[in-house]
Coordinates of C-alpha atoms in Angstrom, one line a residue:
X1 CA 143.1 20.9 92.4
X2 CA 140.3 23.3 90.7
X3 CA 140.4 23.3 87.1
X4 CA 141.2 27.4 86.9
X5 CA 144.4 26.6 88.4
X6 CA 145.2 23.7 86.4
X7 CA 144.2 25.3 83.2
X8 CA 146.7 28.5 84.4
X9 CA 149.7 26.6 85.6
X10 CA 149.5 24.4 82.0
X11 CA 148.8 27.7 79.8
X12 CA 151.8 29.5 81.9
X13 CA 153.8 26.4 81.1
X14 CA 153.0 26.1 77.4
X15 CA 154.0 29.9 77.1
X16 CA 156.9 30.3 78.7
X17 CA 158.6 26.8 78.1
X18 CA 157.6 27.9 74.0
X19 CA 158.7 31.3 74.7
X20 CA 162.1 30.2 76.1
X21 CA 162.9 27.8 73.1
X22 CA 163.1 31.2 71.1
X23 CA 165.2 33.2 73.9
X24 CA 167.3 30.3 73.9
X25 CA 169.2 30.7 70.1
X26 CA 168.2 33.9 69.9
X27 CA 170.9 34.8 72.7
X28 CA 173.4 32.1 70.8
X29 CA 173.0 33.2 67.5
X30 CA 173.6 37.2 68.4
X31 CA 176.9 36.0 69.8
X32 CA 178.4 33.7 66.9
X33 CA 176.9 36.6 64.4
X34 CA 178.6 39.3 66.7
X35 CA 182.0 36.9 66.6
X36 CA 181.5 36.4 62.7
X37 CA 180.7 39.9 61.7
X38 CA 183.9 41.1 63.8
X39 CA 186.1 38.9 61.8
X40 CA 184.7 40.1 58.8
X41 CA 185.5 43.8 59.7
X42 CA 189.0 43.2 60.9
X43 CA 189.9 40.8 57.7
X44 CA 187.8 42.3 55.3
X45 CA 187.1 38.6 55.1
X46 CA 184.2 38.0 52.0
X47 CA 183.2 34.6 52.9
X48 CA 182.8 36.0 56.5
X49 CA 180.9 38.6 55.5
X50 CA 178.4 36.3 53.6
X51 CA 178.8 34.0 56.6
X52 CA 177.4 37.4 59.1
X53 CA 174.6 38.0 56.4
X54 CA 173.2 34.3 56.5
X55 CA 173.6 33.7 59.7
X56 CA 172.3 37.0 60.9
X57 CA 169.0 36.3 58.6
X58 CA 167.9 33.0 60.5
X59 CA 168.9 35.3 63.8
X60 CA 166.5 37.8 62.8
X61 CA 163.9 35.6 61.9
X62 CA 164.0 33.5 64.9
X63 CA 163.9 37.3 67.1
X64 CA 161.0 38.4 65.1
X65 CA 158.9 35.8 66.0
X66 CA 160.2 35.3 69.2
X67 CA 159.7 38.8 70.1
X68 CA 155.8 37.8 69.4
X69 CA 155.8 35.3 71.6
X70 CA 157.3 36.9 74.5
X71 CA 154.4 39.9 74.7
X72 CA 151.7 37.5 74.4
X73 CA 153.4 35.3 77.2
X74 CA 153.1 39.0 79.4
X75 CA 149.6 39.1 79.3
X76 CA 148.8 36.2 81.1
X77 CA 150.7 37.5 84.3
X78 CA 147.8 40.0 84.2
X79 CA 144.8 37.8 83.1
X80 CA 145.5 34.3 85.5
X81 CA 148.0 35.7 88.2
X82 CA 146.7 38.5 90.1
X83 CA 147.0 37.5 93.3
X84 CA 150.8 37.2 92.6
X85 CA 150.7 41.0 91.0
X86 CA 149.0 42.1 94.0
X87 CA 150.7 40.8 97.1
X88 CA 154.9 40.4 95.5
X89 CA 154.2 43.2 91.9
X90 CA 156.5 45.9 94.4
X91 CA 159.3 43.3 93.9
X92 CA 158.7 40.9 91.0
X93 CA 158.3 43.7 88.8
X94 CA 161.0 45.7 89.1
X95 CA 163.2 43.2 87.3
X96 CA 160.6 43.1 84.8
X97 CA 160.1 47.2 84.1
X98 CA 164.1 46.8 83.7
X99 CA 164.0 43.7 81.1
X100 CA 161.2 45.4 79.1
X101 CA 163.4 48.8 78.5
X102 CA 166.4 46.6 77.5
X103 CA 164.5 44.7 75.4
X104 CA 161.7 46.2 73.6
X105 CA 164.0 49.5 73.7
X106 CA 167.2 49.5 73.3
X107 CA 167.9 46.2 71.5
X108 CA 165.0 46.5 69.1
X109 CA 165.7 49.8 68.3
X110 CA 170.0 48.9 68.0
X111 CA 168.8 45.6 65.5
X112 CA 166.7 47.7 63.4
X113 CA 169.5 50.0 63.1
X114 CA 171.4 46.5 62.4
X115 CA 169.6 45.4 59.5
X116 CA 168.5 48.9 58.0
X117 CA 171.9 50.2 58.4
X118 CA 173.9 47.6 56.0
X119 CA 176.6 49.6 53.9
X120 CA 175.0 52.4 54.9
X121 CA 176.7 53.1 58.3
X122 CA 180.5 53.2 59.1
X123 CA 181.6 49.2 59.1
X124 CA 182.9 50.2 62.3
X125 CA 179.6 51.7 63.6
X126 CA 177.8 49.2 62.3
X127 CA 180.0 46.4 64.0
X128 CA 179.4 48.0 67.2
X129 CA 175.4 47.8 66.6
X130 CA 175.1 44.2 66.7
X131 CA 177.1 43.7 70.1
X132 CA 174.9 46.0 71.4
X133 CA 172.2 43.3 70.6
X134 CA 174.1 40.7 72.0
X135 CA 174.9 43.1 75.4
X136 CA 171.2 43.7 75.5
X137 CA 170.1 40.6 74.8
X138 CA 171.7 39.2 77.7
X139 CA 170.5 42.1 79.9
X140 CA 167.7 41.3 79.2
X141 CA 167.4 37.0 80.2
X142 CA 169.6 38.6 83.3
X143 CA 167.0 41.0 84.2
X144 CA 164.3 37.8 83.2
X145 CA 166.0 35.4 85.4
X146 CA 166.2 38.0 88.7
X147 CA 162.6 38.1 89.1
X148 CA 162.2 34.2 88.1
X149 CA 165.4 34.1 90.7
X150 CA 163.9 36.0 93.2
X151 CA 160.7 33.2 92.9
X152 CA 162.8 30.5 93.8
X153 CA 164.8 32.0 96.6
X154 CA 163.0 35.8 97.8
X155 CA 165.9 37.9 99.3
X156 CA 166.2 41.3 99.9
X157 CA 162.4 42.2 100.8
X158 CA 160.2 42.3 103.6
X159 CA 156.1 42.0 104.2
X160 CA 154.5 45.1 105.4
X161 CA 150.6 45.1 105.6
X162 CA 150.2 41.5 103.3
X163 CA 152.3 42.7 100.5
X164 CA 156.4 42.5 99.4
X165 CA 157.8 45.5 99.3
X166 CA 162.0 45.6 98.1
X167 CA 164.3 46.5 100.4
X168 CA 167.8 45.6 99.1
X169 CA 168.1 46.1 95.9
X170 CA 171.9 44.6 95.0
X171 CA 170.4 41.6 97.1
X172 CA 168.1 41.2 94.3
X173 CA 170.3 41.6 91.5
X174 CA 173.0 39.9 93.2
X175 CA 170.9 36.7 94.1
X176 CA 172.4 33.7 93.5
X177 CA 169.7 31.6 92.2
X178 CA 169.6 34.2 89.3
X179 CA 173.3 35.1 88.4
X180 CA 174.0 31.5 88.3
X181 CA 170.8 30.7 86.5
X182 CA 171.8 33.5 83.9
X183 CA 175.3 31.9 83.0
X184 CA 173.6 28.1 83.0
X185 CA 171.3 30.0 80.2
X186 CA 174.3 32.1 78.4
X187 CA 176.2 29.3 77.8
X188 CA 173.1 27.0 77.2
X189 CA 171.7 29.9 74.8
X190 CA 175.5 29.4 73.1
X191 CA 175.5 25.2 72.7
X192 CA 172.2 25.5 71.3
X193 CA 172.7 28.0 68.5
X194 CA 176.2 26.3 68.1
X195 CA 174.9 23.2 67.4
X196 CA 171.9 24.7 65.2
X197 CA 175.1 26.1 62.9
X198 CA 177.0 22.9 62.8
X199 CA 173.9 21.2 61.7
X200 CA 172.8 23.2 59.2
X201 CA 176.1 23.6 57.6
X202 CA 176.2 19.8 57.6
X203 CA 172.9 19.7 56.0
X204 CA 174.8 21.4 52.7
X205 CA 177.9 19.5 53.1
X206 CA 175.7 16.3 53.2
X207 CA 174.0 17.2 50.1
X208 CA 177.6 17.9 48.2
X209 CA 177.0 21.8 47.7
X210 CA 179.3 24.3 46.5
X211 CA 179.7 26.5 49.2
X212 CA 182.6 24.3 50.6
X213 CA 184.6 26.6 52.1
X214 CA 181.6 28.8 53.2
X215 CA 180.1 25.9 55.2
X216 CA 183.4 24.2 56.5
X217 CA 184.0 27.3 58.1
X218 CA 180.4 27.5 59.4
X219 CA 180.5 24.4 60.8
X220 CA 183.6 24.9 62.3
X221 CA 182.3 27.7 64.5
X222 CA 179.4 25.8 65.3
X223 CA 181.1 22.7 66.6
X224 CA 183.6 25.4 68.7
X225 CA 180.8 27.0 70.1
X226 CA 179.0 23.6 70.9
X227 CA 182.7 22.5 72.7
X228 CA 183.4 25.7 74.8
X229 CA 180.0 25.7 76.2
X230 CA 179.2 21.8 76.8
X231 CA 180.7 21.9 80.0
X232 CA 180.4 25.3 81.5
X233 CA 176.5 24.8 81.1
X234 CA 176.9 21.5 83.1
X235 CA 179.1 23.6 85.9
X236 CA 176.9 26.3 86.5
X237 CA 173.8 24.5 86.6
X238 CA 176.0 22.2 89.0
X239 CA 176.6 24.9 91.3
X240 CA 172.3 26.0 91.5
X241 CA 172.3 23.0 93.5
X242 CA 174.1 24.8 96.6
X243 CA 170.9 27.1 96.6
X244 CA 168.0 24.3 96.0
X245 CA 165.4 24.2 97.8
X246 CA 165.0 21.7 100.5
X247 CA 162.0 20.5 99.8
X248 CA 162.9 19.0 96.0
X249 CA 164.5 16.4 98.4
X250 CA 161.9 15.9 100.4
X251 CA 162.8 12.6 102.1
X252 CA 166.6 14.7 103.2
X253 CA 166.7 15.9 106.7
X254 CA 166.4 20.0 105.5
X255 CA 163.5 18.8 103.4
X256 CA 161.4 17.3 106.4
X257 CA 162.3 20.7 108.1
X258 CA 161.3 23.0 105.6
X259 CA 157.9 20.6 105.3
X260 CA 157.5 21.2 108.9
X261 CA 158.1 24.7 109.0
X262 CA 155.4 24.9 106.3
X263 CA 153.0 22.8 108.2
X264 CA 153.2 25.1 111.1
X265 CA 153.6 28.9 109.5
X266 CA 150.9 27.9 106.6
X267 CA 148.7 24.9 107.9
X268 CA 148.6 21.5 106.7
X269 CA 148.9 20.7 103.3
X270 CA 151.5 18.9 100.5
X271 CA 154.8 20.5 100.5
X272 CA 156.6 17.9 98.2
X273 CA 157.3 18.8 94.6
X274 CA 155.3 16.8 91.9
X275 CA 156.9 13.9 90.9
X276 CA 157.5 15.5 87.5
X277 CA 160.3 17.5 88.8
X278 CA 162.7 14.7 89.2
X279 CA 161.7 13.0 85.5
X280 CA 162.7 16.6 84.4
X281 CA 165.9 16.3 86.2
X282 CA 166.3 13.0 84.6
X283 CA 165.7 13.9 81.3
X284 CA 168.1 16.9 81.4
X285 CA 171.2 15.0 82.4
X286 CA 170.4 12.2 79.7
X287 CA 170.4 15.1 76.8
X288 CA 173.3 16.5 78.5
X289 CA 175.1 13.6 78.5
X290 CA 174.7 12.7 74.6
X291 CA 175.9 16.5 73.9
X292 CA 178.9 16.1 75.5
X293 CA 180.0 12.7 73.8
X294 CA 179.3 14.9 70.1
X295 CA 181.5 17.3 72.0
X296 CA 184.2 15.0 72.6
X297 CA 184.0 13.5 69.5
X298 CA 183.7 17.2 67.7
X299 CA 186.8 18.0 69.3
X300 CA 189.0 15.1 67.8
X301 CA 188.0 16.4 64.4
X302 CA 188.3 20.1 64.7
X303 CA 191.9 20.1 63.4
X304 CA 190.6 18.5 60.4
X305 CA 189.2 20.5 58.2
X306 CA 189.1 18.2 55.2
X307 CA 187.2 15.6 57.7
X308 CA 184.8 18.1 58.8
X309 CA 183.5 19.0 55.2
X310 CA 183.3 14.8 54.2
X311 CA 182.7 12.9 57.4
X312 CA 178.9 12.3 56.0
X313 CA 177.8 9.9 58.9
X314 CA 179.3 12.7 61.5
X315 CA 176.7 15.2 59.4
X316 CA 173.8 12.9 59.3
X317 CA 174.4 12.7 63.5
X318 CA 174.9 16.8 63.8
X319 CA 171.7 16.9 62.0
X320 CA 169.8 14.2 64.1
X321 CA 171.1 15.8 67.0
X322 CA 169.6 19.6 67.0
X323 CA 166.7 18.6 69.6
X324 CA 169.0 17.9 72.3
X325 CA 169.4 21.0 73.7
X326 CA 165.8 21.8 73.3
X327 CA 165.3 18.8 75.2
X328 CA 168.1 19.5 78.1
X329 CA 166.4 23.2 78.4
X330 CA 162.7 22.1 78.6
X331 CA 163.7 19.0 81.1
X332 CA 165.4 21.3 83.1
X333 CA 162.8 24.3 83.1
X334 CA 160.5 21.7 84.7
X335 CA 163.1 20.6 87.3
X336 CA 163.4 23.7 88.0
X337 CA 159.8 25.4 88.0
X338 CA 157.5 22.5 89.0
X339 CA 159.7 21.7 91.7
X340 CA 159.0 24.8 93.2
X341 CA 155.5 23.6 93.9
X342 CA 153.1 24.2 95.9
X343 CA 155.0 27.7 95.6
X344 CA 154.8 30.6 93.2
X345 CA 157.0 32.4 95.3
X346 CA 158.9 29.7 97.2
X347 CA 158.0 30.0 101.1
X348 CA 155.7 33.1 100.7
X349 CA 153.0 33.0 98.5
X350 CA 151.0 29.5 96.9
X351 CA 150.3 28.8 93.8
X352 CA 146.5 28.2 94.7
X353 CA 146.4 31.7 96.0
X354 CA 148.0 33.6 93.2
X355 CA 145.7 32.5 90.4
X356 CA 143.4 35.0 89.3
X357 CA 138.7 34.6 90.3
X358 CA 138.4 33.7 86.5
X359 CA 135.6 31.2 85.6
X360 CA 136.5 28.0 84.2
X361 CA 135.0 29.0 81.2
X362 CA 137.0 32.1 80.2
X363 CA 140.4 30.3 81.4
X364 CA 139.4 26.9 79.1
X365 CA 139.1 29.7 76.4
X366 CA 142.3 31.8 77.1
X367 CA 144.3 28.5 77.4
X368 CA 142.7 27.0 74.2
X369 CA 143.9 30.9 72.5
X370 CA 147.3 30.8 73.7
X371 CA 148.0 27.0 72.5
X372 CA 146.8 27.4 69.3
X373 CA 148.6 30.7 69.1
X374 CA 151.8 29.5 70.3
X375 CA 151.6 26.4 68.4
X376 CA 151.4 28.4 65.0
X377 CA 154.1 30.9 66.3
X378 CA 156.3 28.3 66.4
X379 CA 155.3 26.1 63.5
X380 CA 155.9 29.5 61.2
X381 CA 159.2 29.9 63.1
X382 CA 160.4 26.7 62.1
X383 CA 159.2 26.9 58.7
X384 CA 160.9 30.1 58.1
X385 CA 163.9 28.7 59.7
X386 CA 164.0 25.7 57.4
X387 CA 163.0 27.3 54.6
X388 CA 165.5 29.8 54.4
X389 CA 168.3 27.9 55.7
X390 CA 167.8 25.4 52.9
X391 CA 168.4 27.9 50.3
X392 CA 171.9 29.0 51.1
X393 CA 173.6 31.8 51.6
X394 CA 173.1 33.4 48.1
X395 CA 169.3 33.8 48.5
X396 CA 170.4 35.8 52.2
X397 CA 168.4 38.8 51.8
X398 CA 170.1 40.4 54.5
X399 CA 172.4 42.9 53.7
X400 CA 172.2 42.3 50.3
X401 CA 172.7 45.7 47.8
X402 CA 170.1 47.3 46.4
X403 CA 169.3 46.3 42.5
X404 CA 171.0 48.1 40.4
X405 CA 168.9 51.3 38.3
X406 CA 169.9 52.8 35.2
X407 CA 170.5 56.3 35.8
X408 CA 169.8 57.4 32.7
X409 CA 165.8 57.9 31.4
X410 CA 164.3 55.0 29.2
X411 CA 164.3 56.7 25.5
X412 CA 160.8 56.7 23.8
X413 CA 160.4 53.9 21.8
X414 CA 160.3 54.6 17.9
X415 CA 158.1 53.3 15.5

C-alpha cells in the first residue's frame, strides 16, 4: 500500500473516531438535560434546576469543542478523498447538505438561544428550546449515519457515465444499515453520558460533599440511563448483523461469493477485511459485557437511595469505569469501518481509488496538523470537563443571575 493512502485512511481514522467520542455524550447529555430541565419546569423542583444548569454546562462545553472538531474533520473529505467526491458526491452528499442545516443551523442557533435565553424567555419557551437540541441533535447523527449507511450497503442509486447519481430517495433514508446504526448510536450516545453522570456524581459522594441530595439524585439518573440503554445498544447493534457484509466472514460460503464476484467484476486483488476488524469486534463485546454486569449490579441498588450516596467501593468502580463506553464505541467503529476494506463504498468504489493525487509530502504534513490538532481538541475538552465538574454545581455559570447593581448613583465622597 502507497504511503498517501496510508497516511489518509490513519488521518480519516484519527478524526472521525476523535470526532465521534464528542458526538457520542453530546447526544446523551442533551437528553438527560432535556429530561432534567422538564422536571424542573413541571415541579418547580430547585435542586433540579441546579441539576439542569450543571449538567447543561459540561453539555455545552463538551458541544463547543466538539463542534470544532467536526468542521475540521469535513475538510479532509475535500483535501484526501476526491475521487470519492467525484464519482458517489450526487449521493453521499446529500445526507451531508441535510446534516449540516440541522446542525450548524438550527441546533446551534436553538442552543444559543438555550443558554442566552436563561430567565429571560418564558420557562415554557425555554423548555421547549433544549429538546429542540436534542431533536436536532439526533437529526443530525441520523442524517450522519445515512451517508456512512449508504457506504456500507449503496441502495437506491444507479451509475450513469462513471458516477452515482440517487435515484430513490426513501431507499436512502430508509436503509437499514443506517436506521439501525442510528438507534445502536442513540442509545450508545445515552449509556455513555449516563454513565459519565453516575461517575461524576460519585466522584463528590466519594469525597463526602455537601451536595447530598443534589448528587444522589444525579447519580440516580445516571445509573437509570446507563440500565435502560445497556441492552437496547447490544439489540440493535445485534440486528446490523442481518445486513453485514459477506465478506467480514470471509471463510462463509456468501463471503467466498462476494470474493468471487469481486475477482471477476474488478480483477484480482484482496477482498478480505484486515484482521483488525475482528480484534475490534472483540474488544467491543468485552467492554459491553463489563457494562452490563455495573448494569445489573446498578439495578439491585436503585431502590436504595441511602446505598447509592455511601456505597464508596460501588463509586470508586463508577468512576474507574467511564472509558468503557469509549472503548465499546471506538472497538466497534473499527469493526465496522475497517471491515469494509478494500471498500470505501462497499462493492462500488476502492479505497485506493478514492484517495486524492497528493504528494506524500503534503499528506505527512496534513496528517501530522490534524493529530496534533485533534489531540489538543481533546486534551482541552477533557480538561474543561474535569475542571469544571470538580467544582460543583455552585461554581455552574450557566444560568446563573446576573450580579446584582445598585440602582442608585455612588455619592461623591466627602473630605
Amino acid at each position: 500500500m502507497d504511503e498517501p493512502l496510508m497516511l489518509a485512511r490513519v488521518q480519516f481514522a484519527l478524526t472521525a473516531g476523535s470526532h465521534f467520542l464528542f458526538v457520542a455524550l453530546t447526544l446523551g447529555l442533551a437528553t438527560l438535560v432535556a429530561l432534567t430541565q422538564t422536571r424542573a419546569t413541571l415541579s418547580r423542583s430547585a435542586v433540579h434546576a441546579r441539576m439542569t444548569r450543571f449538567w447543561g454546562q459540561l453539555y455545552v462545553i463538551n458541544y463547543a469543542v466538539g463542534i470544532v472538531t467536526g468542521l475540521v474533520m469535513e475538510f479532509q473529505l475535500g483535501m484526501n478523498w476526491s475521487g470519492m467526491s467525484e464519482m458517489t458526491g450526487g449521493v453521499f452528499g446529500a445526507p451531508l447538505a441535510m446534516e449540516t442545516v440541522a446542525a450548524f443551523f438550527v441546533e446551534s442557533t436553538f442552543l444559543g438561544l438555550w443558554i442566552f435565553g436563561w430567565d429571560r424567555l418564558n420557562r415554557w419557551l425555554h423548555l421547549a428550546l433544549i429538546w429542540v437540541v436534542a431533536f436536532t441533535a439526533y437529526l443530525s447523527a441520523y442524517f450522519i449515519l445515512v451517508a456512512n449507511g449508504w457506504m456500507q450497503r449503496p441502495v437506491g442509486y444507479e451509475m450513469r457515465g462513471g458516477t452515482a447519481h440517487l435515484t430513490d430517495l426513501g431507499a436512502l433514508l430508509g436503509n437499514p444499515a443506517a436506521v439501525l446504526a442510528f438507534f445502536h448510536v442513540l442509545f450508545g450516545g445515552l449509556l455513555t453520558a449516563g454513565l459519565f453522570m453516575a461517575a461524576v456524581s460519585a466522584y463528590h459522594l466519594l469525597r463526602r460533599t455537601a451536595e447530598v441530595e443534589f448528587f444522589r439524585r444525579s447519580i440516580r439518573t445516571g445509573l437509570i440511563a446507563l440500565v435502560v440503554s445497556v441492552f437496547p445498544v447490544v439489540v440493535f447493534g445485534g440486528m446490523q448483523f442481518g445486513y453485514l457484509q459477506p465478506t467480514k466472514h470471509p471463510n462463509s460460503p456468501e463471503g467466498q461469493a462476494a470474493i468471487a464476484d469481486f475477482t471477476a467484476r474488478f480483477g484480482p486483488g484482496d477482498y478480505s477485511p484486515p484482521g483488525l476488524a475482528s480484534a475490534g469486534e472483540a474488544a467491543m463485546t468485552l467492554a459491553w459485557a463489563l457494562m452490563f454486569l455495573l448494569a445489573a449490579f446498578a439495578l439491585v441498588k436503585l431502590p436504595f437511595g441511602r446505598w447509592l450516596a455511601r456505597g464508596r467501593i460501588f463509586h470508586v468502580v463508577l468512576i474507574a469505569a467511564v472509558p468503557l463506553p469509549y472503548v465499546a464505541m471506538l472497538s466497534g467503529w473499527v469493526f465496522r469501518e475497517i471491515g469494509r476494506q478494500p471498500w470505501v463504498v462497499y462493492g462500488v468504489l476502492k479505497t485506493e481509488d478514492a484517495v486524492s493525487e497528493v504528494g506524500p509530502g503534503l499528506m505527512t504534513a496534513s496528517f501530522t496538523a490534524f493529530t496534533v490538532l485533534f489531540a489538543a481538541l481533546i486534551a482541552v475538552n477533557a480538561w474543561l470537563l474535569v475542571r469544571h465538574a470538580r467544582r460543583g454545581p455552585d461554581a455552574a455559570a450557566l444560568g446563573a443571575p446576573p450580579p446584582e447593581r445598585d440602582s442608585a448613583p455612588a455619592l461623591a465622597p466627602t473630605y
